[in-house]
Structures are given as structure tokens and as C-alpha cells.
Amino acid sequence: MKRKEFFSSLFAFVPLVLGFLGISKISVDFLNPETGNAKIRKIFAISLEDINIGESRNMTDLKGKEFLLIRTGEKKVKALSTTCTHLGCTVYWQQDKNRFYCPCHQGVFNPDGEVVSGPPPKKLNSYDTEIIGNNVYIYLKDKEA
Amino acid sequence: MGLAKWFKTSFPVDNEALVEMSSEPIPNHLKKWWWALGGTPLYMFIVQVITGLLLVFYYEPNVEEAYNSISRITNELPYGWLIRSIHKWSANIMIASVILHMMRVFFTQTYRKPRELNWMFGVTLFLLTLIFGFSGYSLIYEQMSYWAMKVGTEIAGATPFIGDWMASFIKGGEDIGQHTLTRMHIFHVMILPLAMVALIGLHVYLIRALGVSDLRFKDEERVEKKTFPFWPDHATTELVMVALIMFVLIALALLFPVHMGERANPNVTPIHIKPEWYFYPVFRWLKLTNLFWGVLGPMIFIGILYLWPFIDRFFEKIAPKKDLAFWIGVIGSLILTGFFFWEIVGH
Ligand code: HEM
Ligand code: FES
């Protein structure tokens, strides 16, 4: 290749490739904006006077997703996510079998949320809780801005 | 100057080239019906474009209105139910015929040199067809389609290495919501159709450029002429095929029109949940394995499909004339069919 041809193709292709890379980067960033910068909020959930030991309540987090609040002891509560850890379906509480059951791929969890059988890889998630006096607070992720 | 003449000068066409292009000689075995299977998805795609364009006039891609707008199409607009039903059945026939076409190519081993690349284009067309089905189903925003979307995006999210990135790309955020529906919509009505047209173009170009594989069947051995012209002979066969498929399609749409399911509820997964039939084998597989293999299994399967022409060449080298490809194909098809029926009868 002659020197002149080499340089003219260099000037033609380098900007083309750089331009292509630049546009790709811009498009990908545009389509994938930062998420997950939502604040964690501490929110009053219930007073211990309104829930007996062993009882549970259906509650809704700040994104509208339901979860279970269970009072497990005198000064102990547990906030269990009902979203299956396998592929995100909602589990059912089955009173007669004393278990959580996921209809999607037949995952089974015990009342503590631990996996009993089926494909789920880990126990059900739980939300952090705090009891101050008689008041139960839950730490919930806010909606994204 | 007459109108015809004016047209000829304004829009010159090389008649001879046209005749030559369309009378491409075709090997005799294309008279067998399963060679028309490649054409079927093409016709179905055209039906999808037409019915889809009609549906897009009324469909509203937002989480509040999506379900209502489809309900309106189904229950109120003139022939809405019919157009929707044809779109749905045509999608099913398209997927079924792509699978059958792929099996035909597999078992006649016409993916072999020099058609490896066209086989790979073909696998991509197969995947595009599946993604078409998935994204279209999501648009309805009824219970089954919402949870299919949920499980589908979670599967993408469980992919090794790039999972998180893929999931947030598909969902357009942390959770399924408006951004997800918008993305499904844009893919379904814009990106996938363009990609499909481009790939079908490449696929058909390579079929013409490389020619259809010349095979000899036993019953053809004594026939003198080995080919017949595309036009008008093969074109007629294809047209008969089109008429037949159209008849079946309309019959299915009339006898089994689509209905509305329950509106999507992000808090309750239906207790009896099933994906569309073409995802049955994957769904069964997910029940049988842990998350890691559940997700990796189908990806490995797709990888093998892509590389099959080269894997086959390797097998032919280490064990010539043993028909390994054939037996692997038979066993693979049996396993997938087994999973399929297991998912139909089991829960
Ligand atoms: C939208 C989907 C598709 C369309 C419209 C299509 C169209 C066609 C047509 C019209 C033919 C001519 C012969 C015949 O009809 O059997 C053909 C051949 C072929 N197709 Fe497809 N196809 C599609 C998907 C696929 C898939 C999924 C594969 C494989 C993974 C594939 C691989 C091939 C190969 C290798 C040939 C050449 C076969 C030979 O030379 O005998 N195609 N395709
Ligand atoms: S999503 Fe719960 S078992 Fe698969």
C-alpha cells in the first residue's frame, strides 16, 4: 500500500471506528441510567399491642410490594419478603402444610423462610426491623426518583 | 407517448434479468412438502406484520391502559377479536414451523459446508422468533403475561457475569414497570421486525447464492431431469402451500379465538402458572435443576445449536459414518418432546 493511501484510509477509518464506539457508549448509558440510589427509610409499621405472638400481618412496602410481618416472640418480629428467591414469583402461605409454596417451579420454604425443596437458591429475603418501646419499625427502600 | 412507454422509461426494468433470476433451477426433492417448511415462517411473518400494524393503532403501551386497550380490541372494535386471534395463531404457527424447518435442516444435514453460516443465521432467526413471542405476550399485561415477563427477566438476570446488566437493560430499572413495558413494546413493534427482515434477507440471499443442497433420494434415482425451475413450478407449490396455511390459520382463529385473562397483579402469582407452549421444555427444566443449571442449561443448548455444523464435522472426523449427528438429534428431540409433554400433564 502506498503511503498516501495508508494515511487517507487511516483518516477515514479511525474517526469512523471512534465515532461508532462513542455512539455505542452513549446509547448504552442512555438506556441504562443509574438506579439503586433509592434511600432507605425507617417506617413505623405496627404497635406490639395490635399483634399477638405467632400472628402475622400482610403489609405493603413503599413500592407496593406485599410482605409478611410476623411476631415471633415477646420483643421479636420478623419481616419476610414473599418474593421467591428463584425467579421472582410470589410465594403462598399454606396453613395446612405449614409452609410457603411457590407455584412457578414448586419451591418450598419453611415458616422461617428457609428452603425445604425445589430450585430456590437461598432463603426468603427479610427486611430489617427495630422495636422501640412498643413500636415496630421497618427499614424499607424508597421508590426510585 | 403511451402510458406504458412512459412507465418503461421512467422505471426501467431488465426483463431478461428478471426471468433469469426467477427461473433458478431447483432440485427435485423440493417437491417434497417438508421443504416448504422454510417458506411457512416467512408467510406467517408477513401475516404478523399486517395484523400487528392494525393492532398497533389501538394498543396503548402503558401499564394502566395496556390491558384495557386490548380488552377494547377484543370486545368492542369491529373484527378486533379476529385480528387479534389471527395474530396469535399465526405466531404459534410461525414458531412451530421454524422448529420443524430447523429439524428438517438438521436431519438432512444440509447445514454442512458451505452452509454453516446460514445455519447460524437460522439459529438467530429461531431466537428472534422466540423473543418475538415473549415480548408480544408481555404486552397484554394480564396475569400470565406479567409473570412470564417477571420470570423471563429474572432468568436474564441470573446469567453469569452479564446478568445484572442484562436484567436492568430489559427492565429499564430495578423492578418491572412502565419502563419494562415500553421496552417490550419497542422491541416487539420496531427492533425485532427490522432485525427479522434483515436476517431473513441474509438467509434467503445465502440460500440463493449457495443454492439449496442437492440431495438424492432413492425414489428419484431413475429420474432423468434433476431440477425444475423456480418459476412457475416451485412458486406454484409454494402458493398452494400459502392457501392451505391461510385456510388452517383462519379456521383456528374462528374456532379458537383468543380471550382475555385476568388483569396483571404484581402481588399475586397465579397458583396454576404456565408459560406459552414453546417455553414448556425450559420451564420443566427449571423445575428439575437448581438456579445455576436452570439458566445455564438453555444457554449451553443454544451455544451447541450455533456451533452444531462444526461439532458435527468434528464427530464425522473421530467417528466417520457412525451417524452420530442423527442419533444425537433423535435423543435431543426425544428429551425436549418428553419435557414438553411432562409439562402438559404435570404441574
Ligand atoms: C423466520 C425464520 C426462517 C425463515 C423465514 C426461513 C426460510 C428458509 C427458506 C425459504 C429456505 C429454503 C428451503 C426450505 O424452505 O426448506 C431455508 C433454508 C435453510 N434454512 Fe431457513 N428459515 C428460517 C429459520 C431457520 C432456522 C431457525 C434455521 C436453523 C437453525 C435455518 C436454517 C436453514 C438452512 C441451513 C437452510 C439451507 C437448507 C438447504 O440448503 O437445504 N432456517 N430457510
Ligand atoms: S420462581 Fe419460585 S420456584 Fe421458581
XYZ file of C-alpha atoms and ligand atoms in Angstrom:
539
model
C 0.000 0.000 0.000
C 1.274 3.446 -0.832
C 1.938 5.830 1.978
C -0.655 8.279 0.798
C -3.332 5.597 0.605
C -2.408 4.362 4.033
C -2.860 7.788 5.551
C -6.070 8.544 3.770
C -7.591 5.255 4.901
C -6.303 5.935 8.405
C -8.067 9.289 8.390
C -11.204 7.655 7.062
C -11.411 4.668 9.376
C -10.107 5.820 12.715
C -12.788 8.508 13.133
C -15.394 6.040 11.887
C -14.455 3.424 14.488
C -14.128 6.007 17.265
C -17.457 7.515 16.305
C -19.081 4.112 16.346
C -17.660 3.311 19.786
C -18.733 6.699 21.096
C -22.284 6.348 19.847
C -22.496 2.832 21.306
C -21.334 4.024 24.698
C -23.761 6.939 24.690
C -26.666 4.703 23.682
C -25.927 2.051 26.291
C -25.625 4.625 29.084
C -28.766 6.356 27.892
C -30.702 3.105 28.067
C -29.221 2.056 31.400
C -29.372 5.045 33.732
C -28.070 4.643 37.295
C -30.596 3.020 39.549
C -30.448 1.732 43.066
C -29.728 5.144 44.577
C -33.027 4.983 46.426
C -32.928 5.990 50.107
C -33.626 3.509 52.875
C -36.341 4.805 55.178
C -37.306 3.718 58.662
C -41.033 3.490 58.865
C -43.475 2.791 61.662
C -45.243 -0.491 60.925
C -47.397 -1.586 63.833
C -47.694 -1.441 67.600
C -46.972 -4.630 69.505
C -50.364 -4.224 71.121
C -52.024 -4.909 67.801
C -50.367 -8.213 67.025
C -50.089 -11.302 69.212
C -47.149 -13.662 69.354
C -47.383 -16.122 66.456
C -49.607 -13.868 64.391
C -48.735 -12.312 61.060
C -49.894 -9.345 59.005
C -49.798 -8.631 55.278
C -48.079 -5.331 54.673
C -47.019 -3.333 51.668
C -43.612 -1.758 51.127
C -43.039 1.650 49.547
C -43.118 0.209 46.052
C -46.449 -1.507 46.609
C -44.946 -4.961 47.020
C -46.538 -7.105 49.728
C -44.559 -8.740 52.513
C -45.304 -10.542 55.776
C -44.734 -9.191 59.251
C -44.645 -11.981 61.822
C -44.382 -11.599 65.596
C -42.152 -14.416 66.727
C -41.645 -13.525 70.395
C -42.218 -11.064 73.166
C -39.882 -8.444 71.687
C -39.234 -10.158 68.375
C -40.682 -9.590 64.928
C -39.687 -10.707 61.502
C -40.474 -9.068 58.162
C -40.319 -11.677 55.468
C -40.353 -10.981 51.745
C -42.812 -13.172 49.841
C -40.820 -12.897 46.630
C -39.355 -16.262 45.697
C -35.556 -16.207 45.559
C -35.563 -18.436 42.484
C -37.112 -16.342 39.724
C -39.249 -13.781 41.490
C -42.761 -15.231 41.748
C -44.849 -14.583 44.856
C -44.999 -17.433 47.354
C -48.211 -18.594 49.024
C -48.506 -19.320 52.731
C -50.150 -22.724 53.079
C -51.575 -23.004 56.578
C -52.480 -26.696 56.357
C -48.950 -27.666 55.312
C -47.223 -25.037 57.429
C -45.059 -23.881 54.571
C -44.534 -21.285 51.859
C -45.135 -22.620 48.382
C -44.025 -21.067 45.096
C -46.289 -22.008 42.186
C -43.766 -21.228 39.474
C -41.294 -24.075 39.873
C -42.565 -25.670 43.049
C -40.157 -24.145 45.524
C -40.985 -24.851 49.188
C -39.856 -22.776 52.207
C -40.401 -23.418 55.921
C -42.077 -20.812 58.161
C -38.683 -19.185 58.797
C -38.212 -18.741 55.076
C -35.561 -21.438 54.688
C -35.557 -23.585 51.571
C -37.082 -27.028 52.075
C -37.203 -28.277 48.492
C -37.256 -27.169 44.881
C -34.952 -24.909 42.890
C -34.747 -21.718 45.046
C -31.068 -20.982 45.779
C -31.460 -19.265 49.167
C -33.892 -18.424 51.937
C -36.559 -15.777 51.529
C -35.234 -12.254 51.998
C -36.203 -10.330 55.068
C -36.414 -6.647 55.869
C -34.556 -5.167 58.838
C -36.786 -4.341 61.772
C -36.385 -2.437 65.017
C -38.559 -2.304 68.113
C -38.594 0.888 70.142
C -40.833 0.674 73.158
C -43.946 -0.950 71.814
C -43.500 0.293 68.290
C -42.264 -1.812 65.406
C -40.297 -0.053 62.692
C -39.205 -1.456 59.349
C -36.385 -0.350 57.085
C -37.730 -0.030 53.561
C -36.243 1.075 50.290
C -37.878 4.177 48.912
C -39.167 4.376 45.358
C -36.549 5.389 42.835
C -36.510 9.052 41.984
C -46.043 8.707 -25.724
C -48.234 5.956 -24.292
C -48.503 5.398 -20.603
C -46.789 2.028 -20.803
C -43.896 3.512 -22.653
C -43.653 6.408 -20.261
C -43.557 3.993 -17.369
C -40.858 1.927 -19.032
C -38.600 4.918 -19.486
C -39.277 6.255 -16.008
C -38.928 2.893 -14.327
C -36.582 0.776 -16.402
C -36.714 -2.950 -15.684
C -34.401 -5.506 -17.158
C -36.896 -8.174 -18.192
C -34.338 -10.756 -19.106
C -32.551 -10.463 -15.802
C -35.886 -10.857 -14.072
C -36.694 -14.033 -15.975
C -33.279 -15.427 -15.284
C -33.488 -14.564 -11.620
C -36.833 -16.204 -11.143
C -36.233 -19.387 -13.099
C -33.491 -20.586 -10.792
C -33.265 -24.365 -11.154
C -34.427 -26.182 -8.028
C -33.502 -29.751 -7.105
C -36.333 -32.256 -7.421
C -36.565 -33.061 -3.747
C -38.055 -29.641 -3.115
C -41.291 -31.117 -4.359
C -41.470 -32.890 -1.039
C -43.660 -30.971 1.335
C -41.253 -30.594 4.210
C -39.018 -28.457 2.021
C -41.765 -25.886 2.048
C -41.317 -25.514 5.800
C -38.798 -22.704 5.397
C -41.340 -20.699 3.464
C -44.040 -21.056 6.126
C -42.453 -18.841 8.789
C -41.912 -16.261 6.065
C -45.633 -16.118 5.193
C -46.526 -16.104 8.852
C -44.168 -13.201 9.363
C -45.966 -11.254 6.642
C -49.303 -12.025 8.317
C -47.813 -10.811 11.611
C -46.686 -7.544 10.086
C -50.130 -6.822 8.636
C -52.190 -7.816 11.688
C -49.624 -6.252 14.002
C -49.811 -2.941 12.180
C -53.562 -2.963 12.668
C -53.296 -3.768 16.369
C -50.772 -1.003 16.992
C -53.409 1.549 16.004
C -55.299 0.828 19.216
C -52.817 -0.721 21.614
C -51.632 1.613 24.373
C -48.212 0.739 25.759
C -48.683 1.919 29.320
C -49.225 -0.140 32.438
C -52.559 1.435 33.305
C -54.137 1.213 29.872
C -52.489 -1.733 28.127
C -54.954 -4.293 29.404
C -57.948 -2.027 28.767
C -56.879 -1.283 25.234
C -56.553 -4.981 24.434
C -59.879 -5.643 26.052
C -61.353 -2.958 23.812
C -59.785 -4.524 20.719
C -61.141 -7.912 21.720
C -64.641 -6.942 22.791
C -65.622 -3.711 21.112
C -63.818 -2.894 17.888
C -65.178 -4.427 14.678
C -63.239 -7.621 13.880
C -60.793 -6.798 16.647
C -61.145 -10.289 18.088
C -60.443 -11.794 14.670
C -57.349 -9.710 14.012
C -56.021 -10.487 17.473
C -56.789 -14.185 17.064
C -55.045 -14.362 13.705
C -52.011 -12.557 15.134
C -51.850 -15.048 17.972
C -52.359 -18.194 15.885
C -50.010 -17.021 13.204
C -47.353 -16.505 15.865
C -47.865 -20.071 17.033
C -47.691 -21.487 13.526
C -44.611 -19.404 12.824
C -42.803 -20.796 15.836
C -43.921 -24.349 15.139
C -42.818 -24.162 11.519
C -39.461 -22.614 12.423
C -38.859 -25.551 14.747
C -39.901 -28.079 12.096
C -37.832 -26.320 9.434
C -34.840 -26.409 11.738
C -35.346 -30.138 12.314
C -35.628 -30.710 8.574
C -32.311 -28.928 8.024
C -30.763 -30.789 10.952
C -31.790 -34.275 9.895
C -30.935 -33.764 6.239
C -27.599 -32.346 7.436
C -27.750 -29.513 4.962
C -26.032 -27.236 7.456
C -22.774 -28.763 6.282
C -20.125 -26.879 4.365
C -20.594 -24.288 2.874
C -23.881 -23.590 4.668
C -22.592 -23.306 8.254
C -23.087 -19.564 8.335
C -26.621 -19.823 7.020
C -27.410 -22.336 9.750
C -26.142 -19.790 12.257
C -28.315 -17.080 10.725
C -31.090 -19.626 11.058
C -30.462 -20.177 14.775
C -30.586 -16.404 15.206
C -33.921 -16.325 13.370
C -35.180 -19.026 15.707
C -34.154 -16.986 18.762
C -35.677 -13.826 17.295
C -38.926 -15.693 16.757
C -38.955 -16.785 20.401
C -38.193 -13.262 21.633
C -40.976 -12.027 19.385
C -43.343 -14.389 21.147
C -42.092 -13.425 24.591
C -42.248 -9.666 24.062
C -45.655 -9.829 22.389
C -47.091 -11.869 25.232
C -45.782 -9.326 27.758
C -47.692 -6.523 26.075
C -51.077 -7.891 27.136
C -50.317 -7.175 30.783
C -52.574 -9.893 32.057
C -51.628 -12.171 34.944
C -49.919 -14.893 32.911
C -48.072 -12.451 30.728
C -46.959 -10.318 33.673
C -45.491 -13.309 35.477
C -43.941 -14.659 32.297
C -42.216 -11.298 31.946
C -41.130 -11.462 35.590
C -39.647 -14.961 35.325
C -38.134 -14.175 31.920
C -36.285 -11.095 33.117
C -35.122 -12.910 36.254
C -33.683 -15.644 34.053
C -31.782 -12.996 32.118
C -30.656 -11.595 35.474
C -29.249 -14.945 36.567
C -26.941 -15.194 33.553
C -23.344 -15.494 34.702
C -21.303 -12.240 34.538
C -23.598 -10.032 32.474
C -26.822 -10.940 34.265
C -27.315 -7.776 36.307
C -26.615 -5.589 33.353
C -28.979 -7.542 31.098
C -31.781 -7.563 33.647
C -31.650 -3.833 34.204
C -31.396 -3.278 30.467
C -34.556 -5.289 29.870
C -36.448 -3.927 32.851
C -35.276 -0.344 32.466
C -34.952 -0.094 36.242
C -34.921 -2.218 39.330
C -38.442 -3.534 39.041
C -40.848 -4.456 36.321
C -42.964 -1.470 35.443
C -43.662 1.133 32.813
C -40.091 1.124 31.506
C -40.244 -2.624 31.036
C -43.478 -2.439 29.090
C -42.103 0.379 26.934
C -39.048 -1.707 26.158
C -41.078 -4.795 25.304
C -43.222 -2.668 23.040
C -40.310 -1.069 21.205
C -38.684 -4.437 20.726
C -41.870 -6.069 19.548
C -43.009 -3.471 17.038
C -39.754 -1.875 15.956
C -36.419 -3.534 16.675
C -37.348 -7.184 16.196
C -39.249 -6.653 12.933
C -36.301 -4.721 11.467
C -33.835 -7.348 12.664
C -36.086 -10.079 11.305
C -36.337 -8.504 7.861
C -32.577 -8.029 7.733
C -31.870 -11.608 8.793
C -34.464 -13.198 6.536
C -32.832 -11.175 3.755
C -29.417 -12.593 4.594
C -30.848 -16.086 4.994
C -32.611 -16.048 1.643
C -29.665 -14.391 -0.058
C -27.393 -17.196 1.092
C -29.915 -19.819 0.002
C -29.818 -18.298 -3.475
C -26.093 -17.717 -3.531
C -25.167 -21.192 -2.284
C -28.151 -22.958 -3.816
C -30.392 -25.386 -1.978
C -28.497 -28.530 -1.083
C -28.613 -31.123 -3.782
C -29.767 -34.346 -2.222
C -30.722 -37.603 -3.912
C -33.493 -39.737 -2.579
C -33.918 -43.387 -3.532
C -37.155 -42.855 -5.410
C -35.534 -40.205 -7.569
C -32.598 -42.193 -8.816
C -34.047 -43.086 -12.159
C -35.464 -39.674 -12.950
C -33.560 -38.037 -15.796
C -34.052 -34.376 -15.031
C -32.569 -33.411 -11.726
C -34.011 -29.965 -11.372
C -37.130 -27.980 -12.114
C -37.442 -24.217 -12.463
C -38.420 -21.995 -9.547
C -40.851 -20.126 -11.754
C -43.550 -21.205 -12.290
C -43.219 -24.736 -10.876
C -41.913 -24.188 -7.390
C -43.714 -20.883 -6.997
C -46.987 -22.713 -7.664
C -46.213 -25.302 -4.996
C -45.477 -22.532 -2.547
C -48.686 -20.700 -3.415
C -50.726 -23.835 -2.823
C -48.955 -24.090 0.498
C -49.852 -20.475 1.318
C -53.515 -21.078 0.516
C -53.520 -24.162 2.709
C -51.875 -22.431 5.648
C -54.201 -19.454 5.341
C -57.147 -21.812 5.483
C -55.809 -23.546 8.599
C -54.945 -20.194 10.172
C -58.395 -18.708 9.692
C -60.084 -21.910 10.826
C -58.033 -21.889 14.035
C -58.774 -18.214 14.649
C -62.502 -18.769 14.163
C -62.723 -21.976 16.191
C -60.385 -20.952 18.985
C -60.421 -17.155 19.278
C -58.238 -15.551 21.955
C -59.728 -14.453 25.249
C -58.713 -12.020 27.944
C -57.058 -13.419 31.051
C -57.111 -11.773 34.432
C -55.536 -8.318 34.770
C -51.905 -8.305 35.988
C -51.453 -8.258 39.755
C -47.825 -7.755 40.819
C -48.582 -9.145 44.272
C -50.153 -12.485 43.410
C -48.649 -15.154 41.200
C -51.440 -17.371 39.809
C -51.371 -20.738 41.526
C -51.565 -22.527 38.167
C -48.904 -20.875 36.115
C -47.626 -21.969 32.715
C -45.738 -20.139 30.012
C -46.620 -20.392 26.329
C -46.176 -23.911 24.931
C -42.846 -23.194 23.247
C -41.246 -22.485 26.601
C -42.579 -25.696 28.216
C -39.308 -27.640 27.934
C -37.345 -24.784 29.554
C -39.990 -24.403 32.246
C -39.791 -28.103 33.104
C -36.007 -27.918 33.126
C -36.154 -25.008 35.615
C -38.203 -27.163 37.961
C -35.738 -30.016 37.768
C -32.470 -28.193 38.350
C -31.074 -25.510 40.603
C -30.939 -21.905 39.503
C -27.413 -22.119 38.126
C -28.008 -25.053 35.806
C -31.554 -23.983 35.169
C -30.288 -20.850 33.484
C -27.026 -22.166 32.099
C -28.621 -25.283 30.552
C -30.685 -23.466 27.913
C -27.725 -21.205 27.132
C -25.455 -24.164 26.557
C -28.153 -25.667 24.366
C -28.250 -22.505 22.248
C -24.454 -22.472 22.085
C -24.450 -26.056 20.807
C -27.077 -25.149 18.221
C -24.925 -22.302 16.926
C -21.788 -24.401 16.736
C -23.509 -27.570 15.547
C -22.101 -27.591 11.982
C -18.586 -27.571 13.442
C -19.356 -30.070 16.195
C -20.829 -32.338 13.533
C -17.678 -32.019 11.434
C -15.614 -32.998 14.457
C -17.795 -36.061 15.134
C -17.527 -37.053 11.499
C -13.753 -36.938 11.849
C -13.440 -39.031 15.004
C -16.213 -41.485 14.141
C -16.881 -41.425 10.401
C -20.076 -42.954 9.051
C -21.469 -43.672 12.505
C -24.386 -41.272 12.123
C -23.597 -39.695 15.483
C -25.363 -36.474 14.438
C -28.509 -38.366 13.616
C -28.638 -40.159 16.966
C -27.813 -37.042 18.940
C -30.612 -35.292 17.068
C -33.043 -38.119 17.825
C -32.138 -38.240 21.514
C -32.222 -34.452 21.827
C -35.619 -34.225 20.151
C -36.968 -37.031 22.344
C -35.789 -35.341 25.537
C -37.287 -31.985 24.535
C -40.540 -33.629 23.460
C -40.562 -35.566 26.729
C -40.149 -32.389 28.774
C -42.863 -30.781 26.671
C -45.445 -33.459 27.411
C -44.365 -33.755 31.022
C -45.161 -30.059 31.397
C -48.554 -30.575 29.759
C -49.646 -33.330 32.116
C -47.662 -32.459 35.251
C -47.860 -29.335 37.288
C -38.008 -16.843 10.355
C -37.423 -17.937 10.160
C -36.939 -18.618 8.868
C -37.285 -18.413 7.552
C -38.281 -17.397 7.018
C -36.517 -19.378 6.765
C -36.587 -19.538 5.359
C -35.947 -20.531 4.647
C -36.286 -20.954 3.296
C -37.419 -20.382 2.422
C -35.406 -21.970 2.939
C -35.409 -22.783 1.602
C -35.609 -24.302 1.819
C -36.788 -24.698 2.691
O -37.815 -24.000 2.643
O -36.681 -25.699 3.439
C -34.480 -22.123 4.043
C -33.384 -22.987 4.042
C -32.468 -23.109 5.104
N -32.711 -22.706 6.417
Fe -34.187 -21.413 6.984
N -35.688 -20.094 7.596
C -35.930 -19.668 8.882
C -35.325 -20.173 10.019
C -34.243 -21.081 10.029
C -33.687 -21.694 11.199
C -34.232 -21.495 12.620
C -32.617 -22.473 10.775
C -31.662 -23.331 11.580
C -31.226 -23.101 12.737
C -32.500 -22.332 9.354
C -31.513 -22.905 8.560
C -31.607 -23.061 7.178
C -30.584 -23.664 6.317
C -29.190 -24.167 6.740
C -31.145 -23.703 5.015
C -30.493 -24.295 3.759
C -31.011 -25.698 3.637
C -30.638 -26.391 2.358
O -29.782 -25.856 1.625
O -31.211 -27.465 2.132
N -33.520 -21.505 8.927
N -34.851 -21.260 5.080
S -39.823 -18.623 40.994
Fe -40.255 -19.688 42.816
S -39.641 -21.685 42.347
Fe -39.109 -20.594 40.542
